[in-house]
XYZ file of C-alpha atoms in Angstrom:
633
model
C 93.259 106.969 95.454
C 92.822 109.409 92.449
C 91.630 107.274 89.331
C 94.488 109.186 87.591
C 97.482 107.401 90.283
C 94.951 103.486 89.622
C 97.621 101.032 90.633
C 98.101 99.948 87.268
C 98.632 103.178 85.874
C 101.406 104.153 89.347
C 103.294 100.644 87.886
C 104.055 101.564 84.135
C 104.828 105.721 85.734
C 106.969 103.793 87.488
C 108.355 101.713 84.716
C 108.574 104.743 82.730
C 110.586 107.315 84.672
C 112.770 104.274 86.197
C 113.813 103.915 82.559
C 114.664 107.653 82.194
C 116.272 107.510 85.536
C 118.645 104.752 84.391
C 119.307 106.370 80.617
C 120.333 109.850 82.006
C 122.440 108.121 84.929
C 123.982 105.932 82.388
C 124.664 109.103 79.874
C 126.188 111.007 82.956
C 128.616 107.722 83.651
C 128.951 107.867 80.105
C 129.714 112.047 79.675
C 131.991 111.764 83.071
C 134.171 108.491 81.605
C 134.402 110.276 78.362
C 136.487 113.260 80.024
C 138.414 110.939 81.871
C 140.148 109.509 78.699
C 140.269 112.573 77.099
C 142.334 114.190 79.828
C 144.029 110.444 80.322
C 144.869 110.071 76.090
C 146.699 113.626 76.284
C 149.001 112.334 79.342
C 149.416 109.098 77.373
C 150.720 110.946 74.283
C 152.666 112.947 76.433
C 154.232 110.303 78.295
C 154.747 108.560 75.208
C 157.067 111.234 73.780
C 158.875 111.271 77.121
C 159.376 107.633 76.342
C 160.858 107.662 73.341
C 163.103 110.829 74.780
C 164.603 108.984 77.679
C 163.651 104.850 77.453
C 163.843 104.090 73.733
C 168.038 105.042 73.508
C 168.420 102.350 76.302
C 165.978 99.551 74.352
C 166.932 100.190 70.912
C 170.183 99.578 69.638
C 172.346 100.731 66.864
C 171.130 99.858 63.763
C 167.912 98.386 64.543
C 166.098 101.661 65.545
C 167.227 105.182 66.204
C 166.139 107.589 68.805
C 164.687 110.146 66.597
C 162.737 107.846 64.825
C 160.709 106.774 68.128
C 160.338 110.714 68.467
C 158.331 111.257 65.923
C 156.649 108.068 66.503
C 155.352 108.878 69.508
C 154.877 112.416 68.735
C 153.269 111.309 65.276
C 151.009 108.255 66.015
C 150.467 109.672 69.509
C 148.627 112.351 67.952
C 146.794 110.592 65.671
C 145.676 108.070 68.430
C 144.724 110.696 70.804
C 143.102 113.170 68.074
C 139.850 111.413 66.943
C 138.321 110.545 70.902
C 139.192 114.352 71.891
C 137.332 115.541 68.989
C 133.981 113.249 69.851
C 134.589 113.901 73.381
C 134.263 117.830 72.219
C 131.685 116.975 69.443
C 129.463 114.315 70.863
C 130.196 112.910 74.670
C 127.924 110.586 76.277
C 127.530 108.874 72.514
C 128.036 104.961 71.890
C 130.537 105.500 69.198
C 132.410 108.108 71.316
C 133.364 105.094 74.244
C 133.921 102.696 71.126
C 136.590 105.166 69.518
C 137.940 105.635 72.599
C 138.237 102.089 73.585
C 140.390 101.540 70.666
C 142.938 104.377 70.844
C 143.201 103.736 74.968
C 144.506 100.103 73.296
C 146.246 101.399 70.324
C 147.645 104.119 73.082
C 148.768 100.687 75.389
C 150.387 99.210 72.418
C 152.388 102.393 71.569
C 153.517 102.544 75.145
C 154.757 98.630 74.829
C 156.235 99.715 71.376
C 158.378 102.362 72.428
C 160.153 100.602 75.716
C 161.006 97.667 73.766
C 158.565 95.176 74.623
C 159.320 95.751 78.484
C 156.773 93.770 81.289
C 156.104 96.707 82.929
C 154.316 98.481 80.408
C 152.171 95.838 79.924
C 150.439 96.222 82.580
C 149.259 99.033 81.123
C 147.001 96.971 79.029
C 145.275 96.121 82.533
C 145.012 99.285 83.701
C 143.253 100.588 80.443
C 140.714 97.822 80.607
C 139.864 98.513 84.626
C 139.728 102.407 83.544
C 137.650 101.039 80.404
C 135.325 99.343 83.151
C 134.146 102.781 84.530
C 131.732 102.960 81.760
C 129.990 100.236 82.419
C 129.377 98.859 79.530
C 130.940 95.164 78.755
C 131.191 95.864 75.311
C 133.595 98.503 75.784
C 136.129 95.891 76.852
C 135.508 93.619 74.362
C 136.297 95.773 71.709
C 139.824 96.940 73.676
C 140.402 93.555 74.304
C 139.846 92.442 70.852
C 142.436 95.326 69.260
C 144.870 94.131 71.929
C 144.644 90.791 70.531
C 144.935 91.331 67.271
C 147.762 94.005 68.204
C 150.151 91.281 69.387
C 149.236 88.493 67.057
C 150.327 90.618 64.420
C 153.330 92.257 65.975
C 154.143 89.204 67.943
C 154.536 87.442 64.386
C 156.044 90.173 61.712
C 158.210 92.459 64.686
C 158.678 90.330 68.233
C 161.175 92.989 69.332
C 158.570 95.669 69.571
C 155.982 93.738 71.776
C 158.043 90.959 73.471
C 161.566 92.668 73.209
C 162.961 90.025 71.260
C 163.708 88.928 67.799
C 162.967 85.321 68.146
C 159.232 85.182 66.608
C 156.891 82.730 68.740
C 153.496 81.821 67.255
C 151.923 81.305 70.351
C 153.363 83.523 73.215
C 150.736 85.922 72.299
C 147.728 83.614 73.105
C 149.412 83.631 76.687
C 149.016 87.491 77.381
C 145.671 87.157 75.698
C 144.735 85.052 78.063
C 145.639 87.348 81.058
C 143.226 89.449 79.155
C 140.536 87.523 79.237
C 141.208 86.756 82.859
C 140.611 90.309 83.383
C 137.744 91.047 81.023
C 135.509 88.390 82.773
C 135.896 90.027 86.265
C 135.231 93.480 84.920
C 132.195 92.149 82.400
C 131.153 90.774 85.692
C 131.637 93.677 87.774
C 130.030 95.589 84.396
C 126.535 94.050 84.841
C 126.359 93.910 88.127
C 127.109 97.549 88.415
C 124.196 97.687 85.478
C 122.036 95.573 87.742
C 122.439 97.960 90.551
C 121.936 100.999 88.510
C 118.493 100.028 87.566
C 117.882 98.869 91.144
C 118.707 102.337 91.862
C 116.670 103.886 89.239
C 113.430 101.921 90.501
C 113.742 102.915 93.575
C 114.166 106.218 92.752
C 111.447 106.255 90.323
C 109.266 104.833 93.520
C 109.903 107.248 95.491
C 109.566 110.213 93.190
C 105.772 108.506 91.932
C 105.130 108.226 95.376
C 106.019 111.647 96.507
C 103.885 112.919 93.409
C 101.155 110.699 94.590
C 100.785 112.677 97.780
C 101.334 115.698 96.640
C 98.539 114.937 94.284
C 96.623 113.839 97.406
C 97.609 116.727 99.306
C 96.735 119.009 96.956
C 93.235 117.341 96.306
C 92.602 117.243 100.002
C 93.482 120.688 100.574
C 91.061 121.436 97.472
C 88.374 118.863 99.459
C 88.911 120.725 102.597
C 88.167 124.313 101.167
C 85.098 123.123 99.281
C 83.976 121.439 102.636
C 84.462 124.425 103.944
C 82.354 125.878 101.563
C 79.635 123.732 100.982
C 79.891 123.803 105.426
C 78.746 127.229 105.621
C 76.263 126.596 102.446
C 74.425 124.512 104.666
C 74.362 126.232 107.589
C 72.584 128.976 105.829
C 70.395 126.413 104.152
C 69.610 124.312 107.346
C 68.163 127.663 108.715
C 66.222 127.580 105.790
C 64.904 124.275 106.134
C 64.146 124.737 109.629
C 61.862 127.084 108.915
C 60.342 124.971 106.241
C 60.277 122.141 108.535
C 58.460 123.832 110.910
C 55.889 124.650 107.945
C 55.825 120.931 106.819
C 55.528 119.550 109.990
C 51.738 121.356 110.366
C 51.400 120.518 106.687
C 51.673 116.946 107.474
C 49.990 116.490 110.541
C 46.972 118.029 109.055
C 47.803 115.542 105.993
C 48.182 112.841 108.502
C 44.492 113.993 109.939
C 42.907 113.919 106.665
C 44.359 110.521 105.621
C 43.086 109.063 108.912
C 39.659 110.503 108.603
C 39.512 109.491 104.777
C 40.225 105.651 105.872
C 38.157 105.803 108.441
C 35.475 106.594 105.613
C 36.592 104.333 103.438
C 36.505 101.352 105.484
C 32.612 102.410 106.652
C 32.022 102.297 103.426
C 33.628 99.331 102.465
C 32.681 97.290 105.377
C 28.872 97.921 104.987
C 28.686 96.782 101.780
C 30.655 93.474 102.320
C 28.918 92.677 105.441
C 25.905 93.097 103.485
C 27.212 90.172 101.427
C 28.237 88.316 104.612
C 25.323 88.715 106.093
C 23.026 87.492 103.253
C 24.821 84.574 102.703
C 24.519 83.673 106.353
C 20.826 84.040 105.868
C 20.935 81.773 102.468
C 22.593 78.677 104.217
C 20.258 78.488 106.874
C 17.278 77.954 104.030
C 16.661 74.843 102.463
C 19.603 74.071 100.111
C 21.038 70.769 98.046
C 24.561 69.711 98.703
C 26.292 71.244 96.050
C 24.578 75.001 96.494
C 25.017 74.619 100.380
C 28.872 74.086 99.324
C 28.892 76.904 96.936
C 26.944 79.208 99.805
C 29.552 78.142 102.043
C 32.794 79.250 99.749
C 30.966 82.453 99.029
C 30.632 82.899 103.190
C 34.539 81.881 103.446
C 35.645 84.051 100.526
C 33.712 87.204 101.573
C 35.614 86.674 105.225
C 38.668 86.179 103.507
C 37.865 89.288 101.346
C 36.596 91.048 104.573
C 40.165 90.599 106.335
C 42.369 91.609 103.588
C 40.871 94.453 102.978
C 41.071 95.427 107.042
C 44.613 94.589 106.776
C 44.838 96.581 103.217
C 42.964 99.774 105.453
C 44.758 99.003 108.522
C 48.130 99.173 107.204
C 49.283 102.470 108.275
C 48.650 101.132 111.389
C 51.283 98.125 110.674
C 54.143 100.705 109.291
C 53.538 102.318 112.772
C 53.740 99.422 114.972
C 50.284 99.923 116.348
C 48.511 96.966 115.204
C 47.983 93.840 118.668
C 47.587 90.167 117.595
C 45.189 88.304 118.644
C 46.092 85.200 120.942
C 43.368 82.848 120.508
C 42.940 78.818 120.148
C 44.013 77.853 116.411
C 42.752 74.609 114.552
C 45.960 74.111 112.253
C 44.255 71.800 110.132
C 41.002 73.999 109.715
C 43.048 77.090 109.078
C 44.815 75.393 106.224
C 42.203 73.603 105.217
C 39.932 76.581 105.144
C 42.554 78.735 103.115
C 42.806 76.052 99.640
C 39.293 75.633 100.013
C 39.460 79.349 98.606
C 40.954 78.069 95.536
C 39.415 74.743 94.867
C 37.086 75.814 91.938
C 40.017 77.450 90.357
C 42.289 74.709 90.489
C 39.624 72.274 89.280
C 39.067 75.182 86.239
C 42.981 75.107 85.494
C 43.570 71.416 86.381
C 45.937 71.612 88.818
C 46.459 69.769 91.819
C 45.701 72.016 94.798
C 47.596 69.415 97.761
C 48.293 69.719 101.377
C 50.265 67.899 104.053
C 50.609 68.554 108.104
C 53.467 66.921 109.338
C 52.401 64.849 112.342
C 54.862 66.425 115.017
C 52.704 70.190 114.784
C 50.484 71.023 117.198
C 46.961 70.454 116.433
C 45.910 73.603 118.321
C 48.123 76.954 119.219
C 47.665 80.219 120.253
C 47.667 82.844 117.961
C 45.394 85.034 115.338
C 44.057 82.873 112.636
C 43.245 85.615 110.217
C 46.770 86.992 110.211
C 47.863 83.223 109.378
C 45.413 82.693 107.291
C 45.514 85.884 105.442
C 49.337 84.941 104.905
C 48.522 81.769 103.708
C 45.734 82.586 101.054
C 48.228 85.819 99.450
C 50.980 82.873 98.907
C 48.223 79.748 97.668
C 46.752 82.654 95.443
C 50.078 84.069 94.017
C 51.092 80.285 93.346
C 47.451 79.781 91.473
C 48.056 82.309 89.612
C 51.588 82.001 88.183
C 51.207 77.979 87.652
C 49.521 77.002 84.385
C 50.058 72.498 84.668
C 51.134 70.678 87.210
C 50.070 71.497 91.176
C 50.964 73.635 94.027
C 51.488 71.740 97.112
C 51.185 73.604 100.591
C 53.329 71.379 103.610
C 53.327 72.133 106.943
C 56.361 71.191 109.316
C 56.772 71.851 113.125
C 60.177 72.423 115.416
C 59.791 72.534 119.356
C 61.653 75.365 120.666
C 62.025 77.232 123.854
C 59.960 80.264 124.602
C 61.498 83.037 123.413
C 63.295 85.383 125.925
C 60.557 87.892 125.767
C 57.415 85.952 125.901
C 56.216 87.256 128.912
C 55.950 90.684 128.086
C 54.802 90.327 124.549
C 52.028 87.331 125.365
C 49.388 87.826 127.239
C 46.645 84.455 126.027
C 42.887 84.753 126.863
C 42.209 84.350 130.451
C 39.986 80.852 129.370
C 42.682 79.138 127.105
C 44.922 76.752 129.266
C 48.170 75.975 128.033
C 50.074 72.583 127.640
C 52.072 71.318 130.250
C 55.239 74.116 130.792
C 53.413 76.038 127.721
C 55.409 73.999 124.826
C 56.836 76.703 121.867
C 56.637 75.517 118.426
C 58.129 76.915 115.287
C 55.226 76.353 112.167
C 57.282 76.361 109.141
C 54.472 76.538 106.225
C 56.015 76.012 102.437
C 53.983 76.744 99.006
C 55.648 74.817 96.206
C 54.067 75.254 93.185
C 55.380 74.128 89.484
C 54.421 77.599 87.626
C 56.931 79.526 85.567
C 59.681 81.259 88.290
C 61.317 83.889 89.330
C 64.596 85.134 87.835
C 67.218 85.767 90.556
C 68.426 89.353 89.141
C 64.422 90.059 90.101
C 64.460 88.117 93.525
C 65.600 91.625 95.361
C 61.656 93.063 94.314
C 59.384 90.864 96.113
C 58.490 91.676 99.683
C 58.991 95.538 98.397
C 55.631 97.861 98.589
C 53.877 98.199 95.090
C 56.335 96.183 93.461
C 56.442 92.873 90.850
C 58.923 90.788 89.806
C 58.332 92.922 85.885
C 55.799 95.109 84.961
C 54.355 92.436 82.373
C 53.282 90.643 85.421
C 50.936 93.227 86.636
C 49.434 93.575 82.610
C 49.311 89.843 82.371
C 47.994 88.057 85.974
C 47.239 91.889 87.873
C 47.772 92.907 91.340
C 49.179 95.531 93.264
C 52.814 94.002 94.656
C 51.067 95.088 98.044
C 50.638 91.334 99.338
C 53.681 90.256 99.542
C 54.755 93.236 101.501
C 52.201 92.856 104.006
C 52.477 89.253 104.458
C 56.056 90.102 105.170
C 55.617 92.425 107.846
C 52.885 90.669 109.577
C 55.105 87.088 109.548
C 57.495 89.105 111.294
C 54.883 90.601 113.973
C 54.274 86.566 114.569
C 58.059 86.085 115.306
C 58.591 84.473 111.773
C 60.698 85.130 108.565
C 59.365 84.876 105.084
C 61.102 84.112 102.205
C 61.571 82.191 98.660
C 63.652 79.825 96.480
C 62.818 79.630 92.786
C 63.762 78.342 89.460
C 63.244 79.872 86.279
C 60.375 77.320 84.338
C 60.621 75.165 87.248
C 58.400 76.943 89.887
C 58.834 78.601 92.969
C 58.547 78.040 96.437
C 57.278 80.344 99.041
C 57.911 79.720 103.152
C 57.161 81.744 106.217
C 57.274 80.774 110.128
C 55.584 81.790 112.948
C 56.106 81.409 116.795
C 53.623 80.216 118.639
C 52.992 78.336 122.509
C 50.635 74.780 121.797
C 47.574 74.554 123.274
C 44.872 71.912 124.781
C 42.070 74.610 124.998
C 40.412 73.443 121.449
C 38.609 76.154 119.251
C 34.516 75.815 118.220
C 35.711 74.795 114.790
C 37.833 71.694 115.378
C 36.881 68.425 113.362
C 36.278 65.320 114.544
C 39.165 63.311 115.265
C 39.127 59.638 114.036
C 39.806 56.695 116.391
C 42.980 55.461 114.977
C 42.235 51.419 117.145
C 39.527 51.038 114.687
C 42.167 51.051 111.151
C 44.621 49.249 112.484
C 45.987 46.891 110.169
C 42.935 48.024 107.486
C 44.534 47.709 103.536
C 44.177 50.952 101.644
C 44.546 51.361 98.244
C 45.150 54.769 96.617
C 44.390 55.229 93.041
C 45.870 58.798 91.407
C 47.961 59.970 88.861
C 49.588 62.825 90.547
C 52.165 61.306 93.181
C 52.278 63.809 95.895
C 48.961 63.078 96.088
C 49.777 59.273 96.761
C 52.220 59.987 99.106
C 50.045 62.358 101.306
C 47.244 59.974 101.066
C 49.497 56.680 102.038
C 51.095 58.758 105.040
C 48.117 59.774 106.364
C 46.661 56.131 106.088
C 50.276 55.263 107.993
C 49.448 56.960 110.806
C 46.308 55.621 111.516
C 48.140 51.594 111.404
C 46.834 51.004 107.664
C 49.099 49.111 105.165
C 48.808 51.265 102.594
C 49.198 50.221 98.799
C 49.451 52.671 95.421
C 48.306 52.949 91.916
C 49.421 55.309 89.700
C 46.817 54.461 86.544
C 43.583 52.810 86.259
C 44.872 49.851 84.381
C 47.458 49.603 87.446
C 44.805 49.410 90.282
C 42.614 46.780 88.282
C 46.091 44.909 87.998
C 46.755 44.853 91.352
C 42.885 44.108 92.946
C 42.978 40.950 90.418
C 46.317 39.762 91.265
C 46.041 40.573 94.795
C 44.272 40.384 97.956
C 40.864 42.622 98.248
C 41.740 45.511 100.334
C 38.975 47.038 103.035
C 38.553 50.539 100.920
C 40.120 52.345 98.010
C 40.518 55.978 97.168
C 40.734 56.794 93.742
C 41.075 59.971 91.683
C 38.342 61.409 89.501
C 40.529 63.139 86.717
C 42.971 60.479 85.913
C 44.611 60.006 82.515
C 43.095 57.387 80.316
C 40.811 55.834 82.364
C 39.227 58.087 85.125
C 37.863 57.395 88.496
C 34.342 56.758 87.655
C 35.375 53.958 84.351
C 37.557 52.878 87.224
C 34.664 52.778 89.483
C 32.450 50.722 86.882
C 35.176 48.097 86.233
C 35.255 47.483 89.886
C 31.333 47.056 90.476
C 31.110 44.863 87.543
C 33.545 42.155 88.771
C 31.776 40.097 91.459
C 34.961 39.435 93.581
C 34.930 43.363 94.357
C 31.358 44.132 94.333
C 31.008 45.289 98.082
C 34.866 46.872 97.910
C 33.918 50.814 99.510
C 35.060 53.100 97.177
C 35.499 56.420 97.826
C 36.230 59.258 95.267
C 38.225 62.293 95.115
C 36.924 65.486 92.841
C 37.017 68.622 92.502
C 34.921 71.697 92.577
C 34.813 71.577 89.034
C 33.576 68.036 88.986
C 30.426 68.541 91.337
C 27.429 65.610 90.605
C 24.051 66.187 91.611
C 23.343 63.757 94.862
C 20.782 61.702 92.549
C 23.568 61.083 90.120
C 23.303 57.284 89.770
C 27.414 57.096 89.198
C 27.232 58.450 92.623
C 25.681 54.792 93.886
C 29.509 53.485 93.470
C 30.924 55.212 96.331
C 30.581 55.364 99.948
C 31.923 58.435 100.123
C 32.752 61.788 97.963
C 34.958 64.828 98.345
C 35.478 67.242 96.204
């Protein structure tokens, strides 16, 4: 509907001209009831001489009254009852004092009547009469006025002349509180009948008003549809004219852009020769530099620098390739897939960094996911490092925690046509489907939820101060998202403003017992069982991964939040077979821990092993180093 015809404004139109409806109806009843009792006051005064002509000699006698007088009564006071409602009838009809004036000569005219036949019953009852004409206006207050004169009409008269009202001389103070009554008898039917006549008036008028709104309304519509139509039919032919235009142009274009299309594939093609030499350059070099004589901590730098240029190597494929994604062209590969290794491989990415902002870079694969699947480990991994890296680099304290979950589902209706594994890798059982659900939690600063509707977009950020302040291209995202949904997942994210954010995604994948070159050794869980394990860090996500994973190989696990709490519990307690503890640890850190331990006899040979980070890297002659059996970073 027309803003103009808004519901709100149709109901006070409605309101309006229901109101004007009413007041002219109620002028007409008014103009119409006005006539009447002009036309009805002139036969009064008439029949009021013919009264006092032919019923007066027969009432009044001798004396008491003679006939002429009554004459010129009624002739007299007739007039002058009659005169001042014909001349506002003339002068001003329809008007509220008009119907009051005339309400008091119609009783002044009723009381003449009674006058001049002596008081007789019969014209009494013209009193009624007056007050049901009286009712035609409507109006209650009409008849209380009339019936007000009449009262007062025959408590005078009924006291100082009897005769003339009750035709008889005997004066009784009350007799007229009995025909005052009768009055009143009458006045509350016809104030009644008055209102509800009102009631129904305005009824009336709204419906009236509806209808008359309403039958504007679609006229209004009509008219703007037939105004529509003939533009349509305007802009119609406009376009016809124009779309012969544009297929012309189109024609033009389309050559335009397949030669575009040409050039852009012949430029990428470039670009990624160009590209790709270089890096493999890089790749290839630091290939060469493991394989020479190396210490520890260079062969693990070597090694990042190996696992960062592949990293490197397959975004920017994927970055190159990704016309080829918007087109549907790009295959997975379906190979074997070390779950562990392929997360494992992705924080290791990030470990210096996290070590450089202190934060806690954790992981967790829950025990029901398959330890091998089929599927491409770059697009997974590629996936994963985009999400660890945007986490990194929106959290400032506090740790980003990557969990892995599993669901066993049936293949999905179309797995046959869309799989097609390596003709060496040998499914598990009636090929098992799993649904990997992988979630980045990290504790950085948020996302606001007005801004939630940006990420996943092409070249987009959740502001621009996020590209001035941490960089990037808003390209990630967008590409994780489509190639999640090539590996029959969903992405997505939940996120609190200063409380962090987490990323998920899912893939689809059949389990495997063909294992990749790259899987680690597994440990032989017979030879913990029942082994106490102690696990000594600050950050408790980090306890709880440790303790589960010591859970599931039959340890009794036991934790330690502090220092001071671990030296606590190995004095009050039984000596466990090994302990884990932290390096960065507030107040007293791994290696004072370690030293306290050594230097109390009862826990001399405990094995210690120690948790760092990249940023905490000790030579291997490092005396400190003695303390433990084993060290991570």
């Amino acid at each position: 509907m027309n803003s103009a015809f808004s519901k709100p404004t149709q109901q006070e139109a409605t309101q309006d001209r229901s109101a004007e409806l009413l007041t002219a109806h109620r002028r007409q009843i008014y103009q119409r009831t006005d006539r009447l009792f002009a036309i009805l006051l002139v036969l009064q005064w008439l029949a009021g001489i013919a009264v006092a002509l032919w019923i007066s000699p027969r009432t009044w006698i001798g004396g008491v009254s003679e006939i002429h007088e009554h004459v010129w009564v009624a002739i007299i006071l007739g007039g002058i009852i009659a005169l001042p409602p014909l001349l506002l009838v003339i002068w001003r009809p329809g008007e509220t004092l008009t119907r009051y004036v005339i309400a008091v000569a119609q009783s002044l005219a009723s009381a003449l009547l009674i006058h001049l036949s002596g008081g007789r019953i019969e014209t009494h009852f013209h009193i009624f009469g007056s007050l049901a004409f009286l009712a035609f206006y409507r109006d209650w207050k009409v008849l209380i006025i009339a019936s007000a004169v009449t009262s007062v009409d025959h408590l005078l008269r009924g006291l100082f002349w009897p005769q003339s009202v009750f035709g008889n001389l005997a004066v009784d103070h009350w007799r007229w509180v009995e025909h005052v009554g009768w009055v009143i008898f009458e006045d509350i039917s016809l104030i009644y009948s008055c209102l509800r006549g009102q009631s129904e008036m305005k009824e009336i008028a709204v419906r009236r008003a509806e209808l008359e709104i309403t039958r504007d309304v679609i006229e209004h519509r009509v008219n703007e549809r037939t105004y529509e139509l003939a533009t349509a039919n305007q802009q119609l032919e406009q376009q016809v004219e124009r779309r012969r235009q544009i297929e012309v142009e189109l024609v033009t274009a389309r050559d335009a852009a397949e030669a575009a299309s040409l050039a852009k594939s012949e430029f990428l093609a470039n670009m990624s020769h160009e590209i790709r030499t270089p890096m493999n350059g890089v790749l290839g070099m630091t290939s060469l530099l493991m394989e020479t004589p190396l210490d520890e901590q260079q062969q693990s730098f070597a090694e990042t620098i190996r696992q960062s240029g592949d990293s490197l190597l397959s975004i920017i494929n994927e970055i190159l390739d990704f016309s080829k994604i918007e087109a549907g062209h790009v295959e997975l590969e379906q190979a074997p897939v070390t779950l562990l290794s392929c997360v494992e491989e992705a924080i290791d990415l990030f470990a210096r960094q996290a070590a450089e902002k202190r934060i806690d870079l954790i992981s967790l694969i829950d025990e029901d996911a398959p330890a091998c699947f089929l599927g491409d480990v770059t697009r997974v991994r590629q996936v994963l490092v985009n999400l660890i890296g945007n986490a990194m680099k929106f959290t400032a304290t506090g740790e980003v925690f990557v969990e892995v979950t599993a669901t066993r589902i049936p293949p999905p209706p179309d797995a046959e046509l869309h799989f097609h594994p390596l003709p060496q890798v040998a499914l598990v059982g009636e090929s098992p489907w799993h649904e990997i659900h992988f979630r980045i939690r990290d504790t950085g600063v948020g996302i606001p939820a007005e801004r939630m509707d940006r990420l996943f977009k092409l070249f987009s950020q959740v502001d621009a101060s996020m590209t001035r302040r941490f960089g990037g291209t808003g390209l990630g995202l967008a590409i994780s998202k489509q190639l999640t949904e090539l590996m029959g997942g969903t992405i997505g994210v939940e996120s609190e403003v200063g409380k962090g954010s987490t990323f998920f995604f899912s893939i689809i994948v059949p389990e495997t017992d063909t294992p990749p070159d790259d899987l680690p050794p597994v440990i032989d869980p017979s030879s913990l069982e029942g082994r106490q394990l102690l696990v000594v860090d600050d950050n408790a996500t980090n306890r709880r991964i440790l303790c589960l994973q010591g859970q599931r190989w039959g340890m009794v696990t036991h934790e330690a939040s502090s220092g001071e709490e671990a030296l606590d519990f190995l004095n009050s307690r039984t000596r466990p077979d090994v302990a884990i503890l932290d390096m960065q640890m507030p107040g007293m850190d791994g290696l004072e821990l370690a030293e306290k331990i050594q230097a109390n006899p009862r826990l001399y040979s405990l094995p210690l092993i120690m948790l760092s980070s990249a940023g905490m890297l000790m030579a291997p002659d490092d005396p400190r180093r003695q303390a433990f059996v084993s060290w991570f970073n």
